[in-house]
Amino acid sequence: MPARPHRTVDRVIEILETVSLSPRGVTLAELAAALGAAKSSVQELTNGLLARGYLIEEEHRFHLGPGPFILASRANKLAALSLDHQFVAELGKVLGCTILVGVRVGDAIVFTDRAGEESPSLTFVARTHARRPLYTSAAGKILLANVPDDEMYRLLDLASPEQAGEVRQFLAELPEIRSRRLAFNRGVTFADAFVVATPLLAGDGSLIAAISAAVDPAKPDSLDNVGEELKKAVATLGPRYGPQPR
């Protein structure tokens, strides 16, 4: 049976992600507003999360409990690996531009690391670890293009009718993305985002992450050359730093 969103699961995840993004914690009223749900239904979910240690409550504000961190420490794939930040910083020095690391989380991309400050919009997205659709950003396109076709189409089928144009655009770009191992965002998602991305692969060929390079919006014509340099730099530096077990 193909994976599909589930309303209750979606709400639980929304609660955890909303809480994780607020250093000062989130009130029940704020959670209900963020989810567009009644306080009574949200409270039922938060009570369950409190009971299982996924949330803690201090002065009527919710914070993440130890549960999510225990799950991450047990994971045997991406969550249990650490990509050396020095790798990201070194790429930024070699290419002279902002570097971002994007990973797939379900049907979305989340940026987990960055180096440089070229684009305020991209820096904000990376700092907040916000979920974004896979088929819009350069990094998301790389992640989609590097999964098996049946999984790729399953993820694309989750798009809403309003996103059909973006899906068609991704499919039109797909052959070139796979042949060049590069995907581009030329000011589409943000006006100041001119980005090229390439995959970072493990030794066995499995996908680890998408590595993006963002260029100065005043120099959009440099994007193709930066993309070729990004591929070379990732191939050279990746084995040196790579993901290391915790």
PDB file of C-alpha atoms in Angstrom:
ATOM      1  CA  MET A   1       0.000   0.000   0.000  1.00  0.00           C
ATOM      2  CA  PRO A   2       1.497   3.380  -0.982  1.00  0.00           C
ATOM      3  CA  ALA A   3       2.396   5.806   1.783  1.00  0.00           C
ATOM      4  CA  ARG A   4      -0.156   8.564   2.262  1.00  0.00           C
ATOM      5  CA  PRO A   5      -0.502  11.432   4.753  1.00  0.00           C
ATOM      6  CA  HIS A   6      -2.691  10.726   7.780  1.00  0.00           C
ATOM      7  CA  ARG A   7      -4.500  13.581   9.500  1.00  0.00           C
ATOM      8  CA  THR A   8      -3.674  12.601  13.075  1.00  0.00           C
ATOM      9  CA  VAL A   9      -0.054  11.783  12.264  1.00  0.00           C
ATOM     10  CA  ASP A  10       0.260  15.062  10.362  1.00  0.00           C
ATOM     11  CA  ARG A  11      -1.039  16.989  13.365  1.00  0.00           C
ATOM     12  CA  VAL A  12       1.324  15.271  15.770  1.00  0.00           C
ATOM     13  CA  ILE A  13       4.264  16.070  13.479  1.00  0.00           C
ATOM     14  CA  GLU A  14       3.071  19.672  13.093  1.00  0.00           C
ATOM     15  CA  ILE A  15       2.961  20.010  16.881  1.00  0.00           C
ATOM     16  CA  LEU A  16       6.503  18.668  17.295  1.00  0.00           C
ATOM     17  CA  GLU A  17       7.903  20.770  14.467  1.00  0.00           C
ATOM     18  CA  THR A  18       6.138  23.942  15.618  1.00  0.00           C
ATOM     19  CA  VAL A  19       7.460  23.462  19.145  1.00  0.00           C
ATOM     20  CA  SER A  20      10.969  22.685  17.888  1.00  0.00           C
ATOM     21  CA  LEU A  21      11.125  26.025  16.057  1.00  0.00           C
ATOM     22  CA  SER A  22      10.321  28.130  19.131  1.00  0.00           C
ATOM     23  CA  PRO A  23      13.150  28.565  21.675  1.00  0.00           C
ATOM     24  CA  ARG A  24      10.718  30.115  24.188  1.00  0.00           C
ATOM     25  CA  GLY A  25       8.144  27.350  23.854  1.00  0.00           C
ATOM     26  CA  VAL A  26       4.606  27.401  22.480  1.00  0.00           C
ATOM     27  CA  THR A  27       1.283  27.803  24.314  1.00  0.00           C
ATOM     28  CA  LEU A  28      -1.743  25.632  23.616  1.00  0.00           C
ATOM     29  CA  ALA A  29      -3.501  28.605  22.007  1.00  0.00           C
ATOM     30  CA  GLU A  30      -0.525  29.240  19.725  1.00  0.00           C
ATOM     31  CA  LEU A  31      -0.427  25.583  18.718  1.00  0.00           C
ATOM     32  CA  ALA A  32      -4.149  25.559  17.958  1.00  0.00           C
ATOM     33  CA  ALA A  33      -3.746  28.674  15.791  1.00  0.00           C
ATOM     34  CA  ALA A  34      -0.739  27.205  13.966  1.00  0.00           C
ATOM     35  CA  LEU A  35      -2.627  23.981  13.217  1.00  0.00           C
ATOM     36  CA  GLY A  36      -5.949  25.665  12.495  1.00  0.00           C
ATOM     37  CA  ALA A  37      -7.597  23.284  14.951  1.00  0.00           C
ATOM     38  CA  ALA A  38      -9.736  23.492  18.072  1.00  0.00           C
ATOM     39  CA  LYS A  39      -7.813  23.805  21.354  1.00  0.00           C
ATOM     40  CA  SER A  40      -9.625  20.775  22.743  1.00  0.00           C
ATOM     41  CA  SER A  41      -8.442  18.474  19.942  1.00  0.00           C
ATOM     42  CA  VAL A  42      -4.893  19.832  20.107  1.00  0.00           C
ATOM     43  CA  GLN A  43      -4.846  19.359  23.875  1.00  0.00           C
ATOM     44  CA  GLU A  44      -5.703  15.678  23.477  1.00  0.00           C
ATOM     45  CA  LEU A  45      -2.631  15.252  21.271  1.00  0.00           C
ATOM     46  CA  THR A  46      -0.336  17.297  23.515  1.00  0.00           C
ATOM     47  CA  ASN A  47      -1.469  15.292  26.548  1.00  0.00           C
ATOM     48  CA  GLY A  48      -0.434  12.100  24.788  1.00  0.00           C
ATOM     49  CA  LEU A  49       2.912  13.570  23.754  1.00  0.00           C
ATOM     50  CA  LEU A  50       3.526  14.789  27.298  1.00  0.00           C
ATOM     51  CA  ALA A  51       2.741  11.336  28.685  1.00  0.00           C
ATOM     52  CA  ARG A  52       5.241   9.668  26.321  1.00  0.00           C
ATOM     53  CA  GLY A  53       8.025  12.198  26.886  1.00  0.00           C
ATOM     54  CA  TYR A  54       7.905  13.819  23.447  1.00  0.00           C
ATOM     55  CA  LEU A  55       6.879  17.134  24.965  1.00  0.00           C
ATOM     56  CA  ILE A  56       7.470  18.779  28.312  1.00  0.00           C
ATOM     57  CA  GLU A  57       5.453  21.687  29.702  1.00  0.00           C
ATOM     58  CA  GLU A  58       6.943  24.583  31.639  1.00  0.00           C
ATOM     59  CA  GLU A  59       4.902  27.613  32.709  1.00  0.00           C
ATOM     60  CA  HIS A  60       2.130  26.639  30.290  1.00  0.00           C
ATOM     61  CA  ARG A  61       4.520  26.466  27.340  1.00  0.00           C
ATOM     62  CA  PHE A  62       5.422  23.316  25.453  1.00  0.00           C
ATOM     63  CA  HIS A  63       9.020  22.349  24.646  1.00  0.00           C
ATOM     64  CA  LEU A  64      10.490  19.221  23.080  1.00  0.00           C
ATOM     65  CA  GLY A  65      10.998  16.407  25.559  1.00  0.00           C
ATOM     66  CA  PRO A  66      13.709  13.728  25.394  1.00  0.00           C
ATOM     67  CA  GLY A  67      11.670  11.391  23.158  1.00  0.00           C
ATOM     68  CA  PRO A  68      12.653  12.841  19.750  1.00  0.00           C
ATOM     69  CA  PHE A  69      16.332  12.891  20.681  1.00  0.00           C
ATOM     70  CA  ILE A  70      16.268   9.254  21.784  1.00  0.00           C
ATOM     71  CA  LEU A  71      14.729   8.282  18.437  1.00  0.00           C
ATOM     72  CA  ALA A  72      17.411  10.203  16.560  1.00  0.00           C
ATOM     73  CA  SER A  73      20.190   8.522  18.523  1.00  0.00           C
ATOM     74  CA  ARG A  74      18.725   5.083  17.732  1.00  0.00           C
ATOM     75  CA  ALA A  75      18.317   5.692  14.007  1.00  0.00           C
ATOM     76  CA  ASN A  76      20.698   3.753  11.774  1.00  0.00           C
ATOM     77  CA  LYS A  77      20.535   5.921   8.669  1.00  0.00           C
ATOM     78  CA  LEU A  78      20.787   9.649   8.115  1.00  0.00           C
ATOM     79  CA  ALA A  79      19.844  10.738  11.652  1.00  0.00           C
ATOM     80  CA  ALA A  80      22.705   8.621  13.052  1.00  0.00           C
ATOM     81  CA  LEU A  81      25.248  10.230  10.754  1.00  0.00           C
ATOM     82  CA  SER A  82      26.985  13.546  11.096  1.00  0.00           C
ATOM     83  CA  LEU A  83      28.196  15.432   8.042  1.00  0.00           C
ATOM     84  CA  ASP A  84      31.248  17.378   9.127  1.00  0.00           C
ATOM     85  CA  HIS A  85      30.500  21.114   9.026  1.00  0.00           C
ATOM     86  CA  GLN A  86      34.095  21.644   7.956  1.00  0.00           C
ATOM     87  CA  PHE A  87      33.137  19.984   4.663  1.00  0.00           C
ATOM     88  CA  VAL A  88      30.430  22.601   4.130  1.00  0.00           C
ATOM     89  CA  ALA A  89      32.747  25.442   5.146  1.00  0.00           C
ATOM     90  CA  GLU A  90      35.528  24.155   2.877  1.00  0.00           C
ATOM     91  CA  LEU A  91      33.161  23.998  -0.092  1.00  0.00           C
ATOM     92  CA  GLY A  92      32.168  27.600   0.596  1.00  0.00           C
ATOM     93  CA  LYS A  93      35.837  28.675   0.554  1.00  0.00           C
ATOM     94  CA  VAL A  94      36.624  26.771  -2.628  1.00  0.00           C
ATOM     95  CA  LEU A  95      33.615  28.109  -4.523  1.00  0.00           C
ATOM     96  CA  GLY A  96      33.359  31.527  -2.894  1.00  0.00           C
ATOM     97  CA  CYS A  97      29.616  31.300  -2.305  1.00  0.00           C
ATOM     98  CA  THR A  98      26.985  30.117   0.140  1.00  0.00           C
ATOM     99  CA  ILE A  99      26.686  26.331   0.589  1.00  0.00           C
ATOM    100  CA  LEU A 100      23.609  24.552   1.948  1.00  0.00           C
ATOM    101  CA  VAL A 101      22.994  20.913   2.857  1.00  0.00           C
ATOM    102  CA  GLY A 102      19.498  19.563   2.202  1.00  0.00           C
ATOM    103  CA  VAL A 103      18.063  16.196   3.234  1.00  0.00           C
ATOM    104  CA  ARG A 104      14.771  14.523   2.471  1.00  0.00           C
ATOM    105  CA  VAL A 105      12.323  14.275   5.364  1.00  0.00           C
ATOM    106  CA  GLY A 106       9.262  12.384   4.136  1.00  0.00           C
ATOM    107  CA  ASP A 107       7.811  14.303   1.204  1.00  0.00           C
ATOM    108  CA  ALA A 108       9.785  17.485   1.945  1.00  0.00           C
ATOM    109  CA  ILE A 109      13.300  18.866   1.986  1.00  0.00           C
ATOM    110  CA  VAL A 110      14.871  20.285   5.141  1.00  0.00           C
ATOM    111  CA  PHE A 111      18.123  22.241   5.078  1.00  0.00           C
ATOM    112  CA  THR A 112      20.355  21.028   7.904  1.00  0.00           C
ATOM    113  CA  ASP A 113      23.562  23.038   7.517  1.00  0.00           C
ATOM    114  CA  ARG A 114      24.939  26.085   5.739  1.00  0.00           C
ATOM    115  CA  ALA A 115      28.055  28.198   5.309  1.00  0.00           C
ATOM    116  CA  GLY A 116      28.014  31.779   4.043  1.00  0.00           C
ATOM    117  CA  GLU A 117      25.472  34.584   4.031  1.00  0.00           C
ATOM    118  CA  GLU A 118      24.807  35.339   0.332  1.00  0.00           C
ATOM    119  CA  SER A 119      21.006  35.031   0.394  1.00  0.00           C
ATOM    120  CA  PRO A 120      18.934  36.245   3.360  1.00  0.00           C
ATOM    121  CA  SER A 121      15.985  34.104   2.214  1.00  0.00           C
ATOM    122  CA  LEU A 122      18.030  30.918   1.944  1.00  0.00           C
ATOM    123  CA  THR A 123      19.796  31.598   5.209  1.00  0.00           C
ATOM    124  CA  PHE A 124      16.422  31.942   6.945  1.00  0.00           C
ATOM    125  CA  VAL A 125      15.148  28.671   5.463  1.00  0.00           C
ATOM    126  CA  ALA A 126      18.327  26.877   6.533  1.00  0.00           C
ATOM    127  CA  ARG A 127      18.360  28.356  10.039  1.00  0.00           C
ATOM    128  CA  THR A 128      14.733  27.450  10.772  1.00  0.00           C
ATOM    129  CA  HIS A 129      14.986  23.951   9.206  1.00  0.00           C
ATOM    130  CA  ALA A 130      11.649  24.631   7.516  1.00  0.00           C
ATOM    131  CA  ARG A 131      10.031  21.924   5.391  1.00  0.00           C
ATOM    132  CA  ARG A 132       9.720  22.800   1.707  1.00  0.00           C
ATOM    133  CA  PRO A 133       8.327  20.879  -1.285  1.00  0.00           C
ATOM    134  CA  LEU A 134      10.905  18.685  -2.976  1.00  0.00           C
ATOM    135  CA  TYR A 135      10.114  19.686  -6.550  1.00  0.00           C
ATOM    136  CA  THR A 136      10.631  23.454  -6.201  1.00  0.00           C
ATOM    137  CA  SER A 137      14.168  24.007  -4.895  1.00  0.00           C
ATOM    138  CA  ALA A 138      17.343  22.955  -6.680  1.00  0.00           C
ATOM    139  CA  ALA A 139      18.300  20.703  -3.753  1.00  0.00           C
ATOM    140  CA  GLY A 140      14.830  19.157  -3.610  1.00  0.00           C
ATOM    141  CA  LYS A 141      14.949  18.362  -7.315  1.00  0.00           C
ATOM    142  CA  ILE A 142      18.281  16.599  -6.813  1.00  0.00           C
ATOM    143  CA  LEU A 143      16.829  14.503  -3.998  1.00  0.00           C
ATOM    144  CA  LEU A 144      13.789  13.568  -6.078  1.00  0.00           C
ATOM    145  CA  ALA A 145      15.871  12.738  -9.145  1.00  0.00           C
ATOM    146  CA  ASN A 146      18.008  10.335  -7.120  1.00  0.00           C
ATOM    147  CA  VAL A 147      15.270   8.068  -5.770  1.00  0.00           C
ATOM    148  CA  PRO A 148      13.773   5.127  -7.700  1.00  0.00           C
ATOM    149  CA  ASP A 149      11.086   6.137 -10.188  1.00  0.00           C
ATOM    150  CA  ASP A 150       8.218   4.474  -8.320  1.00  0.00           C
ATOM    151  CA  GLU A 151       9.114   6.390  -5.154  1.00  0.00           C
ATOM    152  CA  MET A 152       9.622   9.619  -7.102  1.00  0.00           C
ATOM    153  CA  TYR A 153       6.173   9.409  -8.702  1.00  0.00           C
ATOM    154  CA  ARG A 154       4.592   8.519  -5.359  1.00  0.00           C
ATOM    155  CA  LEU A 155       6.024  11.700  -3.885  1.00  0.00           C
ATOM    156  CA  LEU A 156       4.913  13.765  -6.873  1.00  0.00           C
ATOM    157  CA  ASP A 157       1.386  12.355  -6.568  1.00  0.00           C
ATOM    158  CA  LEU A 158       1.162  14.004  -3.145  1.00  0.00           C
ATOM    159  CA  ALA A 159       1.284  17.462  -4.740  1.00  0.00           C
ATOM    160  CA  SER A 160      -1.885  19.532  -4.676  1.00  0.00           C
ATOM    161  CA  PRO A 161      -3.604  20.643  -7.911  1.00  0.00           C
ATOM    162  CA  GLU A 162      -2.210  24.138  -7.333  1.00  0.00           C
ATOM    163  CA  GLN A 163       1.301  22.687  -7.534  1.00  0.00           C
ATOM    164  CA  ALA A 164       0.745  20.820 -10.802  1.00  0.00           C
ATOM    165  CA  GLY A 165       2.697  23.408 -12.790  1.00  0.00           C
ATOM    166  CA  GLU A 166       5.758  23.005 -10.564  1.00  0.00           C
ATOM    167  CA  VAL A 167       5.559  19.221 -10.889  1.00  0.00           C
ATOM    168  CA  ARG A 168       5.379  19.465 -14.690  1.00  0.00           C
ATOM    169  CA  GLN A 169       8.385  21.791 -14.672  1.00  0.00           C
ATOM    170  CA  PHE A 170      10.381  19.329 -12.580  1.00  0.00           C
ATOM    171  CA  LEU A 171       9.512  16.433 -14.898  1.00  0.00           C
ATOM    172  CA  ALA A 172      10.570  18.524 -17.908  1.00  0.00           C
ATOM    173  CA  GLU A 173      13.939  19.178 -16.226  1.00  0.00           C
ATOM    174  CA  LEU A 174      14.397  15.600 -14.954  1.00  0.00           C
ATOM    175  CA  PRO A 175      16.386  14.131 -17.913  1.00  0.00           C
ATOM    176  CA  GLU A 176      18.937  16.952 -17.745  1.00  0.00           C
ATOM    177  CA  ILE A 177      19.120  16.779 -13.942  1.00  0.00           C
ATOM    178  CA  ARG A 178      19.992  13.088 -14.121  1.00  0.00           C
ATOM    179  CA  SER A 179      22.429  13.423 -17.006  1.00  0.00           C
ATOM    180  CA  ARG A 180      24.308  16.430 -15.595  1.00  0.00           C
ATOM    181  CA  ARG A 181      23.823  15.599 -11.886  1.00  0.00           C
ATOM    182  CA  LEU A 182      22.876  19.250 -11.433  1.00  0.00           C
ATOM    183  CA  ALA A 183      19.585  21.009 -10.694  1.00  0.00           C
ATOM    184  CA  PHE A 184      18.926  24.749 -10.794  1.00  0.00           C
ATOM    185  CA  ASN A 185      16.746  27.366  -9.123  1.00  0.00           C
ATOM    186  CA  ARG A 186      17.030  30.604 -11.056  1.00  0.00           C
ATOM    187  CA  GLY A 187      15.135  33.033  -8.833  1.00  0.00           C
ATOM    188  CA  VAL A 188      11.954  30.924  -8.808  1.00  0.00           C
ATOM    189  CA  THR A 189      11.370  30.221  -5.101  1.00  0.00           C
ATOM    190  CA  PHE A 190      12.926  33.493  -3.877  1.00  0.00           C
ATOM    191  CA  ALA A 191      13.894  36.534  -5.911  1.00  0.00           C
ATOM    192  CA  ASP A 192      17.430  36.468  -4.454  1.00  0.00           C
ATOM    193  CA  ALA A 193      17.911  32.694  -4.806  1.00  0.00           C
ATOM    194  CA  PHE A 194      20.103  31.635  -7.711  1.00  0.00           C
ATOM    195  CA  VAL A 195      21.130  28.154  -6.711  1.00  0.00           C
ATOM    196  CA  VAL A 196      22.635  25.008  -8.217  1.00  0.00           C
ATOM    197  CA  ALA A 197      22.645  21.636  -6.434  1.00  0.00           C
ATOM    198  CA  THR A 198      24.366  18.276  -6.848  1.00  0.00           C
ATOM    199  CA  PRO A 199      24.037  14.985  -4.924  1.00  0.00           C
ATOM    200  CA  LEU A 200      26.388  13.809  -2.195  1.00  0.00           C
ATOM    201  CA  LEU A 201      26.581  10.026  -2.440  1.00  0.00           C
ATOM    202  CA  ALA A 202      27.922   7.410  -0.041  1.00  0.00           C
ATOM    203  CA  GLY A 203      30.558   4.922  -1.123  1.00  0.00           C
ATOM    204  CA  ASP A 204      27.860   2.408  -2.053  1.00  0.00           C
ATOM    205  CA  GLY A 205      26.110   4.958  -4.270  1.00  0.00           C
ATOM    206  CA  SER A 206      23.246   5.674  -1.877  1.00  0.00           C
ATOM    207  CA  LEU A 207      22.085   9.268  -1.529  1.00  0.00           C
ATOM    208  CA  ILE A 208      23.201  11.152   1.576  1.00  0.00           C
ATOM    209  CA  ALA A 209      22.156  14.725   0.854  1.00  0.00           C
ATOM    210  CA  ALA A 210      21.859  17.451  -1.739  1.00  0.00           C
ATOM    211  CA  ILE A 211      24.628  20.052  -1.706  1.00  0.00           C
ATOM    212  CA  SER A 212      23.635  23.498  -2.981  1.00  0.00           C
ATOM    213  CA  ALA A 213      25.687  26.527  -3.965  1.00  0.00           C
ATOM    214  CA  ALA A 214      24.009  29.953  -4.061  1.00  0.00           C
ATOM    215  CA  VAL A 215      25.553  32.697  -6.190  1.00  0.00           C
ATOM    216  CA  ASP A 216      25.221  36.463  -6.033  1.00  0.00           C
ATOM    217  CA  PRO A 217      21.858  37.399  -7.666  1.00  0.00           C
ATOM    218  CA  ALA A 218      23.760  40.046  -9.629  1.00  0.00           C
ATOM    219  CA  LYS A 219      25.743  37.272 -11.349  1.00  0.00           C
ATOM    220  CA  PRO A 220      23.112  34.742 -12.471  1.00  0.00           C
ATOM    221  CA  ASP A 221      25.122  33.809 -15.571  1.00  0.00           C
ATOM    222  CA  SER A 222      27.797  32.247 -13.349  1.00  0.00           C
ATOM    223  CA  LEU A 223      25.444  29.518 -12.137  1.00  0.00           C
ATOM    224  CA  ASP A 224      26.325  26.877 -14.749  1.00  0.00           C
ATOM    225  CA  ASN A 225      30.067  27.260 -14.178  1.00  0.00           C
ATOM    226  CA  VAL A 226      29.569  27.173 -10.412  1.00  0.00           C
ATOM    227  CA  GLY A 227      27.575  23.970 -10.835  1.00  0.00           C
ATOM    228  CA  GLU A 228      30.421  22.227 -12.625  1.00  0.00           C
ATOM    229  CA  GLU A 229      32.881  23.412  -9.988  1.00  0.00           C
ATOM    230  CA  LEU A 230      30.507  22.254  -7.244  1.00  0.00           C
ATOM    231  CA  LYS A 231      30.433  18.722  -8.678  1.00  0.00           C
ATOM    232  CA  LYS A 232      34.233  18.593  -8.772  1.00  0.00           C
ATOM    233  CA  ALA A 233      34.602  19.975  -5.253  1.00  0.00           C
ATOM    234  CA  VAL A 234      32.042  17.562  -3.770  1.00  0.00           C
ATOM    235  CA  ALA A 235      33.759  14.634  -5.494  1.00  0.00           C
ATOM    236  CA  THR A 236      37.144  15.744  -4.142  1.00  0.00           C
ATOM    237  CA  LEU A 237      36.207  16.808  -0.603  1.00  0.00           C
ATOM    238  CA  GLY A 238      33.346  14.383   0.056  1.00  0.00           C
ATOM    239  CA  PRO A 239      35.535  11.307   0.675  1.00  0.00           C
ATOM    240  CA  ARG A 240      37.815  13.370   2.916  1.00  0.00           C
ATOM    241  CA  TYR A 241      35.114  14.570   5.286  1.00  0.00           C
ATOM    242  CA  GLY A 242      32.055  12.459   4.534  1.00  0.00           C
ATOM    243  CA  PRO A 243      29.415  11.464   7.077  1.00  0.00           C
ATOM    244  CA  GLN A 244      30.910   9.980  10.208  1.00  0.00           C
ATOM    245  CA  PRO A 245      29.188   7.739  12.786  1.00  0.00           C
ATOM    246  CA  ARG A 246      28.356   9.540  16.000  1.00  0.00           C
TER     247      ARG A 246
END
